[in-house]
Structures are given as C-alpha cells and as structure tokens.
CSV table of N, CA and C and ligand atoms in Angstrom, one decimal:
chain,number,residue,atom,x,y,z
A,29,MET,N,77.5,50.9,241.3
A,29,MET,CA,78.7,50.2,240.8
A,29,MET,C,79.4,49.4,241.9
A,30,THR,N,79.9,48.2,241.6
A,30,THR,CA,80.5,47.4,242.6
A,30,THR,C,81.9,48.0,242.8
A,31,LYS,N,82.6,47.5,243.9
A,31,LYS,CA,83.9,48.0,244.2
A,31,LYS,C,84.9,47.7,243.1
A,32,ALA,N,84.7,46.4,242.5
A,32,ALA,CA,85.6,46.0,241.4
A,32,ALA,C,85.4,46.9,240.2
A,33,GLU,N,84.2,47.3,239.9
A,33,GLU,CA,83.9,48.2,238.8
A,33,GLU,C,84.5,49.6,239.0
A,34,GLN,N,84.4,50.0,240.3
A,34,GLN,CA,85.0,51.3,240.6
A,34,GLN,C,86.5,51.3,240.4
A,35,GLU,N,87.1,50.2,240.8
A,35,GLU,CA,88.6,50.1,240.6
A,35,GLU,C,88.9,50.0,239.1
A,36,THR,N,88.1,49.3,238.3
A,36,THR,CA,88.3,49.2,236.9
A,36,THR,C,88.3,50.6,236.3
A,37,ALA,N,87.2,51.3,236.7
A,37,ALA,CA,87.0,52.7,236.1
A,37,ALA,C,88.2,53.6,236.5
A,38,ARG,N,88.7,53.5,237.7
A,38,ARG,CA,89.8,54.4,238.1
A,38,ARG,C,91.1,54.0,237.3
A,39,ARG,N,91.3,52.7,237.2
A,39,ARG,CA,92.6,52.3,236.6
A,39,ARG,C,92.6,52.7,235.1
A,40,PHE,N,91.5,52.4,234.4
A,40,PHE,CA,91.5,52.7,232.9
A,40,PHE,C,91.3,54.2,232.7
A,41,ALA,N,90.6,54.9,233.6
A,41,ALA,CA,90.5,56.3,233.4
A,41,ALA,C,91.8,57.0,233.3
A,42,GLU,N,92.7,56.6,234.2
A,42,GLU,CA,94.1,57.1,234.3
A,42,GLU,C,94.7,57.0,232.9
A,43,ARG,N,94.6,55.8,232.3
A,43,ARG,CA,95.2,55.5,231.0
A,43,ARG,C,94.6,56.3,229.9
A,44,TYR,N,93.3,56.4,229.9
A,44,TYR,CA,92.6,57.0,228.8
A,44,TYR,C,92.6,58.5,228.8
A,45,ARG,N,92.9,59.1,230.0
A,45,ARG,CA,93.0,60.5,230.2
A,45,ARG,C,94.2,61.1,229.3
A,46,VAL,N,95.2,60.3,229.1
A,46,VAL,CA,96.4,60.7,228.4
A,46,VAL,C,96.3,60.2,227.0
A,47,ALA,N,96.4,61.1,226.0
A,47,ALA,CA,96.3,60.7,224.6
A,47,ALA,C,97.6,59.9,224.3
A,48,PRO,N,97.4,58.8,223.4
A,48,PRO,CA,98.6,58.0,223.1
A,48,PRO,C,99.7,58.9,222.4
A,49,ALA,N,100.9,58.7,222.8
A,49,ALA,CA,102.1,59.4,222.2
A,49,ALA,C,102.3,58.9,220.8
A,50,GLU,N,103.0,59.7,220.0
A,50,GLU,CA,103.2,59.4,218.6
A,50,GLU,C,103.9,58.0,218.5
A,51,VAL,N,104.8,57.8,219.4
A,51,VAL,CA,105.5,56.5,219.3
A,51,VAL,C,104.6,55.3,219.6
A,52,SER,N,103.6,55.5,220.5
A,52,SER,CA,102.6,54.5,220.7
A,52,SER,C,101.8,54.2,219.5
A,53,ARG,N,101.4,55.3,218.8
A,53,ARG,CA,100.7,55.2,217.5
A,53,ARG,C,101.4,54.4,216.5
A,54,ARG,N,102.7,54.6,216.4
A,54,ARG,CA,103.5,53.9,215.4
A,54,ARG,C,103.7,52.4,215.8
A,55,VAL,N,103.8,52.1,217.1
A,55,VAL,CA,103.9,50.7,217.6
A,55,VAL,C,102.6,50.0,217.3
A,56,GLU,N,101.4,50.7,217.6
A,56,GLU,CA,100.1,50.1,217.3
A,56,GLU,C,99.9,49.8,215.8
A,57,LEU,N,100.4,50.7,215.0
A,57,LEU,CA,100.3,50.5,213.5
A,57,LEU,C,101.1,49.3,213.1
A,58,ALA,N,102.3,49.2,213.7
A,58,ALA,CA,103.2,48.1,213.3
A,58,ALA,C,102.7,46.7,213.9
A,59,VAL,N,102.2,46.7,215.1
A,59,VAL,CA,101.8,45.5,215.7
A,59,VAL,C,100.4,45.1,215.4
A,60,ILE,N,99.5,46.0,215.5
A,60,ILE,CA,98.0,45.7,215.3
A,60,ILE,C,97.5,46.0,213.9
A,61,GLY,N,98.2,46.9,213.3
A,61,GLY,CA,97.8,47.2,211.9
A,61,GLY,C,96.8,48.4,211.8
A,62,GLY,N,96.5,49.1,212.9
A,62,GLY,CA,95.6,50.2,212.9
A,62,GLY,C,96.1,51.2,213.9
A,63,ASP,N,95.5,52.4,214.0
A,63,ASP,CA,96.0,53.4,214.9
A,63,ASP,C,94.7,54.0,215.6
A,64,TRP,N,93.9,53.2,216.1
A,64,TRP,CA,92.6,53.6,216.7
A,64,TRP,C,92.7,53.8,218.2
A,65,GLY,N,93.9,53.7,218.8
A,65,GLY,CA,94.0,53.9,220.2
A,65,GLY,C,93.7,52.6,221.0
A,66,ALA,N,94.0,51.5,220.4
A,66,ALA,CA,93.7,50.2,221.0
A,66,ALA,C,94.4,50.1,222.3
A,67,ASN,N,93.8,49.3,223.2
A,67,ASN,CA,94.4,49.1,224.6
A,67,ASN,C,94.3,47.6,224.9
A,68,GLY,N,94.7,46.8,223.8
A,68,GLY,CA,94.6,45.3,224.0
A,68,GLY,C,95.4,44.7,222.8
A,69,TYR,N,95.1,43.5,222.5
A,69,TYR,CA,96.0,42.8,221.6
A,69,TYR,C,95.2,42.4,220.3
A,70,THR,N,94.0,42.8,220.2
A,70,THR,CA,93.2,42.4,219.0
A,70,THR,C,93.7,43.2,217.8
A,71,THR,N,94.1,42.4,216.7
A,71,THR,CA,94.7,43.0,215.6
A,71,THR,C,93.6,43.5,214.6
A,72,LYS,N,94.0,44.3,213.6
A,72,LYS,CA,93.1,44.7,212.6
A,72,LYS,C,92.6,43.5,211.8
A,73,ALA,N,93.5,42.5,211.5
A,73,ALA,CA,93.0,41.3,210.8
A,73,ALA,C,92.0,40.6,211.6
A,74,GLN,N,92.1,40.5,212.9
A,74,GLN,CA,91.1,39.8,213.8
A,74,GLN,C,89.8,40.6,213.8
A,75,ALA,N,89.9,41.9,213.8
A,75,ALA,CA,88.7,42.8,213.8
A,75,ALA,C,88.0,42.5,212.4
A,76,ASP,N,88.7,42.5,211.3
A,76,ASP,CA,88.1,42.2,210.0
A,76,ASP,C,87.4,40.8,210.0
A,77,LEU,N,88.1,39.9,210.7
A,77,LEU,CA,87.5,38.5,210.8
A,77,LEU,C,86.1,38.6,211.5
A,78,LEU,N,86.1,39.4,212.6
A,78,LEU,CA,84.9,39.5,213.4
A,78,LEU,C,83.8,40.1,212.5
A,79,ALA,N,84.2,41.1,211.7
A,79,ALA,CA,83.2,41.8,210.9
A,79,ALA,C,82.6,40.8,209.9
A,80,ALA,N,83.5,39.9,209.3
A,80,ALA,CA,83.0,38.9,208.3
A,80,ALA,C,82.1,37.9,209.0
A,81,ARG,N,82.6,37.4,210.2
A,81,ARG,CA,81.8,36.3,210.8
A,81,ARG,C,80.5,36.8,211.3
A,82,LEU,N,80.4,38.1,211.8
A,82,LEU,CA,79.2,38.7,212.3
A,82,LEU,C,78.3,39.2,211.1
A,83,GLY,N,78.8,39.2,209.9
A,83,GLY,CA,78.1,39.7,208.8
A,83,GLY,C,77.7,41.2,208.9
A,84,LEU,N,78.6,42.0,209.4
A,84,LEU,CA,78.4,43.4,209.6
A,84,LEU,C,78.2,44.1,208.3
A,85,ARG,N,77.1,44.9,208.2
A,85,ARG,CA,76.8,45.6,207.0
A,85,ARG,C,76.1,46.9,207.4
A,86,PRO,N,75.9,47.8,206.4
A,86,PRO,CA,75.4,49.1,206.8
A,86,PRO,C,74.1,49.2,207.7
A,87,GLU,N,73.2,48.2,207.6
A,87,GLU,CA,72.0,48.3,208.5
A,87,GLU,C,72.2,47.7,209.8
A,88,ALA,N,73.3,47.0,210.0
A,88,ALA,CA,73.5,46.3,211.3
A,88,ALA,C,73.8,47.2,212.5
A,89,ARG,N,73.3,46.7,213.7
A,89,ARG,CA,73.5,47.5,214.9
A,89,ARG,C,74.4,46.7,215.8
A,90,LEU,N,75.6,47.3,216.0
A,90,LEU,CA,76.7,46.6,216.7
A,90,LEU,C,76.9,47.2,218.1
A,91,LEU,N,77.1,46.4,219.1
A,91,LEU,CA,77.4,46.9,220.5
A,91,LEU,C,78.9,46.4,220.8
A,92,ASP,N,79.7,47.4,221.1
A,92,ASP,CA,81.1,47.1,221.5
A,92,ASP,C,81.2,47.3,223.0
A,93,LEU,N,81.3,46.2,223.7
A,93,LEU,CA,81.4,46.2,225.2
A,93,LEU,C,82.8,46.3,225.7
A,94,GLY,N,83.1,47.3,226.5
A,94,GLY,CA,84.4,47.5,227.0
A,94,GLY,C,85.3,48.1,225.8
A,95,ALA,N,84.7,49.1,225.2
A,95,ALA,CA,85.4,49.6,223.9
A,95,ALA,C,86.6,50.5,224.2
A,96,GLY,N,86.9,50.8,225.4
A,96,GLY,CA,88.0,51.6,225.7
A,96,GLY,C,88.0,53.0,225.0
A,97,ARG,N,89.0,53.2,224.2
A,97,ARG,CA,89.0,54.5,223.4
A,97,ARG,C,88.2,54.4,222.1
A,98,ASP,N,87.8,53.2,221.8
A,98,ASP,CA,86.9,53.0,220.6
A,98,ASP,C,87.1,51.7,219.8
A,99,TRP,N,88.2,51.0,220.2
A,99,TRP,CA,88.6,49.8,219.5
A,99,TRP,C,87.9,48.5,220.0
A,100,PRO,N,87.4,47.7,219.0
A,100,PRO,CA,87.4,47.9,217.6
A,100,PRO,C,86.1,48.4,217.0
A,101,GLY,N,85.2,48.8,217.9
A,101,GLY,CA,83.9,49.1,217.4
A,101,GLY,C,83.8,50.2,216.4
A,102,LEU,N,84.6,51.3,216.7
A,102,LEU,CA,84.5,52.5,215.8
A,102,LEU,C,85.1,52.1,214.4
A,103,TYR,N,86.2,51.4,214.5
A,103,TYR,CA,86.8,50.9,213.2
A,103,TYR,C,85.9,50.1,212.4
A,104,LEU,N,85.1,49.2,213.1
A,104,LEU,CA,84.2,48.3,212.4
A,104,LEU,C,83.1,49.1,211.8
A,105,ALA,N,82.7,50.2,212.4
A,105,ALA,CA,81.6,51.1,211.8
A,105,ALA,C,82.2,51.7,210.6
A,106,ALA,N,83.5,52.2,210.7
A,106,ALA,CA,84.1,52.8,209.5
A,106,ALA,C,84.3,51.8,208.4
A,107,ALA,N,84.6,50.6,208.7
A,107,ALA,CA,85.0,49.6,207.7
A,107,ALA,C,83.7,49.0,207.0
A,108,THR,N,82.7,48.9,207.8
A,108,THR,CA,81.5,48.1,207.2
A,108,THR,C,80.3,49.0,207.0
A,109,GLY,N,80.3,50.2,207.6
A,109,GLY,CA,79.1,51.1,207.5
A,109,GLY,C,78.0,50.8,208.5
A,110,CYS,N,78.3,49.9,209.5
A,110,CYS,CA,77.3,49.5,210.5
A,110,CYS,C,77.1,50.7,211.5
A,111,GLN,N,76.1,50.6,212.3
A,111,GLN,CA,75.9,51.5,213.4
A,111,GLN,C,76.6,50.9,214.6
A,112,VAL,N,77.2,51.7,215.5
A,112,VAL,CA,77.8,51.1,216.6
A,112,VAL,C,77.5,51.9,217.9
A,113,VAL,N,77.3,51.2,219.0
A,113,VAL,CA,77.3,51.8,220.3
A,113,VAL,C,78.6,51.3,221.1
A,114,LEU,N,79.4,52.3,221.5
A,114,LEU,CA,80.6,52.0,222.3
A,114,LEU,C,80.3,52.1,223.8
A,115,ALA,N,80.4,51.0,224.5
A,115,ALA,CA,80.1,51.0,225.9
A,115,ALA,C,81.3,50.7,226.8
A,116,ASP,N,81.5,51.5,227.8
A,116,ASP,CA,82.6,51.2,228.8
A,116,ASP,C,82.2,52.0,230.1
A,117,VAL,N,83.0,51.7,231.1
A,117,VAL,CA,82.7,52.3,232.4
A,117,VAL,C,83.4,53.7,232.5
A,118,PRO,N,84.7,53.8,232.3
A,118,PRO,CA,85.2,55.2,232.5
A,118,PRO,C,84.9,56.1,231.3
A,119,ILE,N,84.5,57.3,231.6
A,119,ILE,CA,84.0,58.3,230.6
A,119,ILE,C,85.2,58.7,229.8
A,120,GLU,N,86.4,58.7,230.3
A,120,GLU,CA,87.6,59.2,229.6
A,120,GLU,C,87.8,58.5,228.3
A,121,GLY,N,87.7,57.2,228.2
A,121,GLY,CA,87.8,56.5,227.0
A,121,GLY,C,86.8,56.9,226.0
A,122,LEU,N,85.5,57.1,226.5
A,122,LEU,CA,84.4,57.5,225.6
A,122,LEU,C,84.6,58.9,225.0
A,123,ARG,N,85.3,59.7,225.8
A,123,ARG,CA,85.6,61.1,225.4
A,123,ARG,C,86.5,61.0,224.2
A,124,ALA,N,87.6,60.2,224.3
A,124,ALA,CA,88.5,60.0,223.2
A,124,ALA,C,87.8,59.4,222.0
A,125,ALA,N,86.8,58.5,222.2
A,125,ALA,CA,86.1,57.9,221.1
A,125,ALA,C,85.2,59.0,220.4
A,126,ALA,N,84.7,59.9,221.2
A,126,ALA,CA,83.8,60.9,220.6
A,126,ALA,C,84.7,61.8,219.7
A,127,GLY,N,85.9,62.1,220.1
A,127,GLY,CA,86.8,62.9,219.3
A,127,GLY,C,87.1,62.2,218.0
A,128,ARG,N,87.4,60.9,218.1
A,128,ARG,CA,87.8,60.1,216.9
A,128,ARG,C,86.6,60.0,215.9
A,129,ALA,N,85.4,59.8,216.5
A,129,ALA,CA,84.2,59.7,215.7
A,129,ALA,C,84.0,61.0,214.9
A,130,ARG,N,84.2,62.1,215.6
A,130,ARG,CA,84.1,63.4,214.9
A,130,ARG,C,85.1,63.5,213.7
A,131,ARG,N,86.3,63.2,214.0
A,131,ARG,CA,87.4,63.3,213.0
A,131,ARG,C,87.1,62.4,211.8
A,132,GLU,N,86.5,61.2,212.1
A,132,GLU,CA,86.3,60.2,211.0
A,132,GLU,C,84.9,60.5,210.3
A,133,GLY,N,84.2,61.5,210.8
A,133,GLY,CA,82.8,61.8,210.2
A,133,GLY,C,81.8,60.7,210.5
A,134,LEU,N,82.0,60.1,211.7
A,134,LEU,CA,81.1,58.9,212.1
A,134,LEU,C,80.1,59.3,213.2
A,135,THR,N,80.0,60.5,213.6
A,135,THR,CA,79.1,60.8,214.7
A,135,THR,C,77.6,60.4,214.5
A,136,GLY,N,77.2,60.4,213.3
A,136,GLY,CA,75.8,59.9,213.0
A,136,GLY,C,75.6,58.4,213.2
A,137,ARG,N,76.7,57.7,213.2
A,137,ARG,CA,76.6,56.2,213.3
A,137,ARG,C,77.2,55.6,214.5
A,138,ALA,N,77.7,56.5,215.4
A,138,ALA,CA,78.4,56.0,216.6
A,138,ALA,C,77.8,56.6,217.9
A,139,GLY,N,77.2,55.8,218.7
A,139,GLY,CA,76.7,56.2,220.0
A,139,GLY,C,77.7,55.8,221.1
A,140,LEU,N,77.6,56.5,222.3
A,140,LEU,CA,78.4,56.3,223.4
A,140,LEU,C,77.6,55.9,224.6
A,141,LEU,N,78.0,54.9,225.4
A,141,LEU,CA,77.2,54.5,226.6
A,141,LEU,C,78.2,54.3,227.7
A,142,ALA,N,78.1,55.1,228.8
A,142,ALA,CA,78.9,54.9,230.0
A,142,ALA,C,78.1,54.0,230.9
A,143,ALA,N,78.4,52.7,230.9
A,143,ALA,CA,77.7,51.7,231.7
A,143,ALA,C,78.5,50.4,231.8
A,144,SER,N,78.2,49.7,232.9
A,144,SER,CA,78.9,48.4,233.1
A,144,SER,C,78.2,47.4,232.3
A,145,ALA,N,79.0,46.4,231.7
A,145,ALA,CA,78.4,45.3,231.0
A,145,ALA,C,77.5,44.4,231.9
A,146,ARG,N,77.7,44.6,233.2
A,146,ARG,CA,77.0,43.8,234.2
A,146,ARG,C,75.5,44.3,234.3
A,147,ALA,N,75.3,45.5,233.9
A,147,ALA,CA,74.0,46.1,234.1
A,147,ALA,C,73.7,47.1,233.0
A,148,LEU,N,73.5,46.6,231.8
A,148,LEU,CA,73.3,47.5,230.7
A,148,LEU,C,71.9,48.0,230.7
A,149,PRO,N,71.7,49.3,230.5
A,149,PRO,CA,70.3,49.9,230.4
A,149,PRO,C,69.8,49.8,229.0
A,150,LEU,N,69.7,48.5,228.5
A,150,LEU,CA,69.3,48.3,227.1
A,150,LEU,C,68.2,47.2,227.1
A,151,ALA,N,67.3,47.4,226.2
A,151,ALA,CA,66.2,46.4,226.0
A,151,ALA,C,66.8,45.2,225.3
A,152,PRO,N,66.2,44.0,225.5
A,152,PRO,CA,66.7,42.8,224.7
A,152,PRO,C,66.5,43.1,223.2
A,153,ALA,N,67.4,42.5,222.5
A,153,ALA,CA,67.4,42.5,221.0
A,153,ALA,C,67.6,43.9,220.4
A,154,THR,N,68.3,44.8,221.2
A,154,THR,CA,68.6,46.1,220.7
A,154,THR,C,69.6,46.0,219.6
A,155,PHE,N,70.4,45.0,219.6
A,155,PHE,CA,71.6,44.9,218.7
A,155,PHE,C,71.5,43.6,217.9
A,156,ASP,N,72.2,43.7,216.7
A,156,ASP,CA,72.3,42.5,215.9
A,156,ASP,C,73.6,41.7,216.2
A,157,ALA,N,74.6,42.4,216.8
A,157,ALA,CA,75.8,41.7,217.1
A,157,ALA,C,76.5,42.5,218.2
A,158,VAL,N,77.3,41.7,218.9
A,158,VAL,CA,78.1,42.2,220.1
A,158,VAL,C,79.6,41.8,219.9
A,159,VAL,N,80.5,42.7,220.1
A,159,VAL,CA,81.9,42.4,220.2
A,159,VAL,C,82.4,42.8,221.6
A,160,HIS,N,83.4,42.1,222.1
A,160,HIS,CA,84.2,42.6,223.3
A,160,HIS,C,85.6,42.0,223.1
A,161,THR,N,86.5,42.9,223.0
A,161,THR,CA,87.9,42.5,222.8
A,161,THR,C,88.8,42.8,224.0
A,162,ASP,N,89.4,41.8,224.5
A,162,ASP,CA,90.3,42.0,225.7
A,162,ASP,C,89.6,42.5,226.9
A,163,VAL,N,88.4,42.1,227.1
A,163,VAL,CA,87.6,42.5,228.2
A,163,VAL,C,87.3,41.4,229.2
A,164,LEU,N,87.6,41.5,230.4
A,164,LEU,CA,87.2,40.5,231.4
A,164,LEU,C,86.4,41.3,232.5
A,165,CYS,N,85.1,41.0,232.4
A,165,CYS,CA,84.2,41.7,233.3
A,165,CYS,C,84.0,40.9,234.6
B,28,SAM,C1,92.2,45.9,228.0
B,28,SAM,S1,90.9,47.1,227.8
B,28,SAM,C2,90.4,46.8,226.1
B,28,SAM,C3,89.7,48.0,225.5
B,28,SAM,C4,89.3,47.8,224.0
B,28,SAM,N1,88.3,46.8,223.8
B,28,SAM,C5,90.6,47.4,223.2
B,28,SAM,O1,90.7,46.3,222.7
B,28,SAM,O2,91.4,48.3,223.0
B,28,SAM,C6,89.5,46.5,228.8
B,28,SAM,C7,88.3,47.4,228.8
B,28,SAM,O3,87.2,46.7,229.4
B,28,SAM,C8,86.5,47.7,230.2
B,28,SAM,N2,85.7,47.0,231.2
B,28,SAM,C9,86.1,46.2,232.3
B,28,SAM,N3,85.1,45.8,233.0
B,28,SAM,C10,84.0,46.3,232.4
B,28,SAM,C11,82.6,46.2,232.6
B,28,SAM,N4,82.1,45.5,233.7
B,28,SAM,N5,81.7,46.8,231.8
B,28,SAM,C12,82.2,47.5,230.7
B,28,SAM,N6,83.5,47.7,230.4
B,28,SAM,C13,84.4,47.0,231.2
B,28,SAM,C14,87.6,48.5,230.8
B,28,SAM,O4,87.2,49.8,231.3
B,28,SAM,C15,88.6,48.7,229.6
B,28,SAM,O5,88.3,49.8,228.9
C-alpha cells in the first residue's frame, strides 16, 4: 500500500469504527433519503438513477469501489436483486457492511473485498457494472 492509501485507511477507519448516532441516521434519512450509513453526498434518488442507467437486475454482478460502510452498493443489491462486491481499504467499514448485510438478509448476494482500487485482485470482466460514489483514489 502506498503512503497515501495508508493515510486514507487510517482516516476512514477512525470514522467507520464508530457506529453512526441516531441523530446522524435521522439526518441521513432527511438529506439522502436512506439510512445505510452513507459517508458522502450521493442521494437515494441518484443511487436509483445509477441502478436504472446500469440496468441492474437480479443476475447482474456489481462492484462498488470505495463502498465505505456499504453505500450505495448494498442498497442497490437490496433494491434490484443484483449481486454486489463491496470494496474498500479500511476493514472497519466492511465490518459495518457485513453487519448490515446480515440484518437485511443479503449475505448470499454481498461479498466484501479489502483492497485498493489501484490494485484490485480481480480478473478482467468479473463484473457487469461498477459504481463509486464520492471516491477520489
Ligand atoms: C467519502 S467516502 C464515500 C464512501 C461511500 N461510497 C459513500 O458514498 O458513503 C470515500 C471512500 O473511498 C475509499 N477510498 C479512498 N481511496 C480508495 C482506494 N484507493 N481504493 C478503495 N477505496 C478507496 C475510502 O476508504 C472511503 O471509504
């Protein structure tokens, strides 16, 4: 991992280690329209637009790069029935994502990948679609 990636992992791990407070959940619902633990500005309406433009459907394989705690990839899996892999550098966000996937009954359709988008351990054409929201790698 580069120094920049290490710094990213440290900074976001601090944030994801702490579960969002109830007030944050209510703000997220009011501003974004969902309560999936978003850590950016992508709204539920924009996530729905992504799903439509990408043609996500039950057989589709989606990669969410820089998924943080799960947003929007896990929501897209819930909404469209697609398979998703949530990838990010700090493990803390992926832990939160695993918990939410369990609670939503999505463990069979949600994979977790701790890796940098700069060096993904994936074969070409593994996915039908890729999303990345509020991610600057
Ligand atoms: C502002 S957060 C957005 C998280 C989520 N997509 C959302 O909208 O709530 C940016 C995320 O990008 C991730 N990130 C930054 N550089 C990355 C890289 N090289 N590879 C994978 N993830 C990266 C960070 O760890 C962080 O979780």
